[in-house]
Amino acid sequence: MNTIAAAWVLALKDLKCFVRDRTALMLSILVPIALVTVFGWIMAYAFGGSGGMPKVTLHIIDEIQSPAGEKLIKRLEKHEMLRVKRVAAKDGQSISDGSAAAEKLVREGDANHVLIVRKPKPTDASEESNVTAASTAVGNRQAYPEQVLVRDPGRQMEDRIVQLALMQVTIQEQGDTVFANGVEKLLQKEGMAEENIKSIRGWMTDISSTFTEFFNADEPTEQTPTTVDGDLSETPEKTQSQSLEQLPTEAIEEDASGMDLNGLFEFAREVMPMETIDVAPPGRKQQVTYQQAQSVCGMTVMMLLFALTNCGSVLLSERENGTLRRLFAQPISRNSILLGKFMFVFAVGVLQMTVLFCYGEWMFQVGLFRDLPSLIVISVTWIAAAGAFGVFLAAISRSARQAESLASLLILMMAALGGCWFPLQMMNLPPLLDTVCKSTMTYWAMTGYQGMLWSQLPWYSTNTLIALGWQWAWCFGLTILAVFFYRRNYCRG
Amino acid sequence: MTQLGELLSIQQLRYSFGSRVAVKDVSLNVRQGEVFGLLGANGAGKTTTISCIAGLLKDWTGRMLFNGQQFAPAVHAHDRLQLGYVPQELAIYPNLTAEENLKFFAKLSRVPSSEMKQVVASNLELAGLSDRRRDLVATFSGGMQRRLNLACGLVHSPALILLDEPTVGVDPQSRNHIFETLMRLRAQGHSLIYTTHYMEEAQRLCDRIAIMHDGTIVAVGTHEELALSIGDRQANLEQVFLQLTGRSLRDE
């Protein structure tokens, strides 16, 4: 028989064996299908589905609950880039000290951007001459509520989206003020004398009106100067939205067009009639970005699962090599063999975590060792849960090949659903998928690590304790199942 | 041969894999210091019988006595301490050295740490691997691995050694070394149960032989007694075996 004929006979034999191994066959087909489905599904929501851009959550504290404030909030709610969540006191009343509440929300990681809508500050005499000219041009603009944006400065990507959305709405509402402020700032930068700027500011009244009319041209009900008690009926804002909708995609790709977008954003922020307060937990290093923390946490969580699943499959190797029979004949209990595997995977987990964290700290300086007790508690919990998962997989599998296929399928799915690859906060998930995500152990591991790294929460904070509790629940559940299947599949007879 | 005291007594041993009865009411006695052979074709029930004795299978029925005491190796770890099990597979760890393998099994067999060094050295000597003690098992030849596989079952100096076809795939030199080792163990007073389907091995090594067929023991005795049982004093073991178990092929 020549080489090709012999190879063909061997290939046919392998194909027959493959087709007859129904489990391996099913997994070989199901794994790619499941991965394509999960990633296709989750990626669709990651980028806003058919809407183009992802929605970013903007919490709003309405301190005054005035018609003007309500109008602003309604506009923000209608914005296609924002998911607005109103924050109220427990009794449903408005929050009087919005700043404290907003800062608490951001500091504890419950919100990334909080907009406080509050009563406008009374203008002092020196400002009056400047502001009044612009304000009077559009009627009761002086009653437009003051906006304070309390934000987490490390959430750069979300920040751009929020800033753009707020800019769009503010220009629609107060285009004249924004325009006047912008020109004034530019002239100041160019070094023009203050008196000349004042004169120009006066001339700008007419221009401002035109500017406002231009931005509100597609909104017939909004064209005429409105009063604070104006009609809040919904107004179509499609033309304006569509023109601005194009902007974020380009804007978040920094330097794609060669523009200094950071500078543009800074300038826009200066001329916007809005105060910005940055709130970062005191221990967080300022150079750390959310993406870095996300990557370190996500990859650590996912890779530990892979590593410990591999270690768990030592049990299968023992069976396949015949050493397990010999171990069963030793004067030791069979449970001690399983326990030994748990201990082995735990030790490997500790080793891998230590190496990964040291590398992560060296590479990204994400402040991993700032709170060592929390790092230890959170890591030990995740190692225990991931180790239990690895041993459980080995206990239910009939061969190392089956375990490998099953591990790839489950780990990649859990990594995607748990937010190891993409921050779930950036996604506009439907309730069902949100529940699915929260049912994964990776989700809770990510919650624990992100709480510690990003929001600087100690291990005994409520959010972290909940995350730890879920992981221990997974750990105990999987351990019980692993013992059950080990006794059934390995020790029977 | 001197009549020796009974070490292991098995009565009416029965074991089933689901509806298939693998061992049917097997009774046998193993004496102190003898090599007891279990001879049978593939699927005759040799490995199942030895697995029941080794404590690998627990749902058997019947009775086992060790030195006249109830014996339940699947349940009691101290009963397993009386046994040395040498499986058919090369149940050693290729990524450990010969020394580390012996040390590992010695630790599991509760060899005191004060005796560990001496136990490991003597078993390396027994396996003829003293000069390769620090080499990874993965680098060993098949024969060397077989010898180490045997030595790992002897580290705690058990009273009864169970050997499940220990010479499968072994070169003549290593096989001879294994035989000499087993003879030495017998001389030291150890009892051995030796399963094989190689007639010449059984004839050479075993003091008494039980011929198994279809889960039952069809004959037991010395070679001479077995030959007499078929009415041919000159018959070799293969002739006895074929006479007692038939000439049809065994595919189980």
XYZ file of C-alpha atoms in Angstrom, chain B:
252
model
C 6.522 -28.699 50.260
C 6.010 -27.803 53.863
C 2.410 -27.141 54.758
C 2.192 -23.468 55.652
C -0.459 -21.553 57.526
C -3.247 -19.826 55.651
C -2.811 -16.109 55.151
C -5.849 -15.266 53.033
C -9.020 -17.255 52.802
C -11.739 -16.340 50.316
C -15.125 -17.998 50.347
C -17.904 -17.664 47.777
C -16.615 -14.393 46.299
C -19.056 -12.992 43.768
C -18.937 -9.761 41.830
C -21.135 -8.358 39.038
C -20.745 -5.493 36.601
C -24.404 -4.655 36.201
C -26.155 -7.785 35.012
C -22.922 -9.514 33.983
C -21.474 -11.715 36.693
C -17.688 -11.427 36.429
C -16.704 -13.576 39.409
C -18.945 -16.488 40.405
C -18.567 -17.945 43.881
C -14.787 -18.117 43.883
C -13.177 -19.753 46.901
C -9.434 -20.001 47.445
C -6.784 -20.045 50.141
C -3.395 -18.401 49.963
C -0.752 -19.734 52.325
C 2.008 -17.882 54.033
C 5.138 -17.653 51.883
C 3.677 -19.139 48.722
C 3.220 -17.831 45.214
C -0.368 -18.457 44.250
C -1.093 -18.200 40.526
C -4.380 -17.130 38.983
C -4.281 -18.432 35.449
C -6.947 -17.663 32.917
C -7.752 -16.294 29.519
C -8.697 -12.647 28.964
C -12.024 -11.977 30.650
C -11.830 -15.040 32.876
C -12.187 -12.877 36.008
C -8.577 -12.740 37.243
C -8.317 -8.946 37.435
C -11.785 -8.654 38.992
C -10.825 -11.170 41.668
C -7.590 -9.370 42.429
C -9.420 -6.006 42.427
C -11.815 -7.314 45.072
C -8.891 -8.485 47.209
C -7.030 -5.176 46.695
C -10.045 -3.148 47.841
C -10.629 -1.538 44.466
C -14.103 -3.045 44.227
C -16.353 -3.037 47.224
C -19.762 -4.321 46.222
C -18.783 -7.989 46.258
C -20.470 -10.714 48.222
C -18.813 -13.590 50.030
C -16.280 -13.710 52.803
C -12.620 -12.841 53.154
C -10.386 -13.690 56.088
C -6.831 -12.470 56.563
C -4.856 -14.326 59.189
C -8.206 -15.647 60.375
C -9.705 -12.147 60.791
C -12.485 -10.515 58.811
C -10.956 -8.672 55.898
C -12.648 -5.757 54.118
C -9.934 -3.852 52.243
C -12.398 -1.641 50.363
C -13.714 -0.347 53.662
C -10.765 -0.379 56.051
C -7.531 1.403 55.180
C -5.588 -0.697 57.729
C -6.623 -3.848 55.836
C -5.118 -2.371 52.679
C -1.927 -1.786 54.603
C -1.428 -5.574 54.605
C -1.415 -5.578 50.811
C 1.006 -4.537 48.120
C -0.726 -3.956 44.818
C 1.179 -3.997 41.533
C -1.246 -3.145 38.737
C -1.078 -4.256 35.137
C -0.618 -0.653 33.952
C 2.562 1.289 34.573
C 1.045 3.140 37.497
C 3.984 5.386 38.228
C 4.587 9.054 37.530
C 6.812 9.737 34.539
C 7.583 13.289 35.648
C 9.029 12.144 38.957
C 12.362 10.444 39.481
C 12.575 6.780 40.544
C 13.445 7.887 44.055
C 10.541 10.346 44.223
C 8.089 7.700 43.043
C 9.217 5.276 45.728
C 9.160 7.964 48.360
C 5.656 9.012 47.328
C 4.207 5.497 47.635
C 6.172 4.847 50.824
C 4.650 7.956 52.369
C 1.147 6.873 51.383
C 1.899 3.443 52.880
C 2.837 5.019 56.183
C 6.520 4.156 56.128
C 8.061 6.122 59.022
C 10.272 8.981 57.900
C 13.155 7.577 59.972
C 13.116 4.454 57.786
C 12.365 6.230 54.544
C 15.917 6.561 53.288
C 16.745 2.933 53.895
C 13.419 1.703 52.447
C 13.874 3.745 49.284
C 17.477 2.596 48.884
C 16.631 -1.083 49.333
C 13.754 -0.909 46.857
C 15.903 0.909 44.315
C 18.378 -1.905 44.760
C 15.585 -4.456 44.354
C 14.496 -2.808 41.098
C 18.101 -2.524 39.892
C 17.740 1.231 39.575
C 20.169 2.533 42.185
C 22.336 4.218 39.580
C 19.296 5.867 37.960
C 17.628 6.979 41.177
C 17.594 10.659 40.250
C 16.519 10.245 36.637
C 13.003 11.003 35.529
C 10.939 7.884 34.948
C 9.965 9.254 31.533
C 13.541 8.579 30.426
C 13.431 4.897 31.491
C 13.019 1.922 29.200
C 9.830 -0.171 29.421
C 11.627 -2.845 31.460
C 13.000 -0.324 33.943
C 9.563 1.186 34.374
C 8.100 -2.294 34.999
C 10.692 -2.968 37.667
C 9.965 0.349 39.340
C 6.230 -0.373 39.068
C 6.846 -3.568 41.030
C 9.084 -1.899 43.603
C 6.475 0.799 44.316
C 4.108 -1.927 45.520
C 6.662 -3.332 47.951
C 7.848 -0.238 49.801
C 5.926 -0.997 52.986
C 6.918 -4.673 53.023
C 3.357 -6.035 52.825
C 2.415 -9.531 53.929
C 0.511 -10.232 50.706
C 1.557 -8.914 47.310
C -0.966 -8.785 44.486
C 0.621 -8.841 41.045
C -1.641 -8.315 38.064
C 0.256 -9.492 34.991
C 3.459 -7.680 35.967
C 5.524 -8.828 33.009
C 3.357 -7.547 30.137
C 5.597 -6.044 27.449
C 8.852 -6.705 29.295
C 12.138 -7.728 27.691
C 13.648 -11.107 28.745
C 16.301 -9.544 30.991
C 13.804 -7.458 32.921
C 11.376 -10.388 33.116
C 14.127 -12.516 34.587
C 14.968 -9.759 37.046
C 11.314 -9.586 38.090
C 11.167 -13.353 38.568
C 14.281 -13.298 40.720
C 12.804 -10.491 42.783
C 9.605 -12.454 43.330
C 11.544 -15.542 44.359
C 13.493 -13.437 46.823
C 10.253 -12.051 48.279
C 8.863 -15.551 48.667
C 12.035 -16.586 50.410
C 11.580 -13.656 52.813
C 8.149 -15.023 53.763
C 5.893 -12.811 51.664
C 2.875 -14.378 50.011
C 2.101 -13.504 46.389
C -0.968 -13.735 44.207
C 0.168 -13.648 40.628
C -2.230 -13.356 37.692
C -1.048 -14.210 34.220
C -2.052 -15.901 31.041
C 1.532 -16.960 30.293
C 1.676 -20.692 31.103
C 5.444 -20.913 31.364
C 5.532 -18.059 33.873
C 2.945 -19.706 36.050
C 4.707 -23.060 35.809
C 8.047 -21.506 36.717
C 6.922 -19.226 39.536
C 3.819 -20.528 41.226
C 3.632 -23.036 44.046
C -0.064 -23.521 43.417
C -2.234 -22.428 40.538
C -5.946 -21.750 40.227
C -7.288 -21.986 36.687
C -10.092 -19.529 36.112
C -12.652 -19.846 33.410
C -15.720 -17.699 32.887
C -15.580 -16.231 36.406
C -15.125 -19.518 38.233
C -12.155 -21.545 39.441
C -12.253 -24.809 37.502
C -9.181 -26.343 39.143
C -6.646 -25.504 41.825
C -3.450 -27.218 42.914
C 0.211 -27.668 42.148
C 1.283 -28.276 38.569
C 1.477 -32.001 39.267
C -1.962 -32.081 40.873
C -3.455 -30.222 37.909
C -1.806 -32.610 35.454
C -3.197 -35.518 37.377
C -6.642 -33.979 37.337
C -6.765 -34.412 33.545
C -5.282 -37.902 33.787
C -1.934 -37.071 32.217
C 0.924 -36.845 34.675
C 3.265 -35.648 31.909
C 0.973 -32.848 30.686
C 2.385 -29.347 30.780
C 0.357 -26.446 32.129
C -0.790 -25.325 28.696
C -2.212 -28.748 27.940
C -3.950 -28.797 31.309
C -5.302 -25.324 30.735
C -6.692 -26.067 27.269
C -8.159 -29.336 28.499
C -9.967 -27.584 31.336
C -11.087 -24.400 29.603
C -11.655 -25.615 26.030
C -10.176 -24.476 22.754
C -12.774 -21.926 21.674
C -11.579 -18.298 21.297
C -12.059 -15.853 24.171
C -13.276 -12.470 22.999
C -14.585 -11.033 26.257
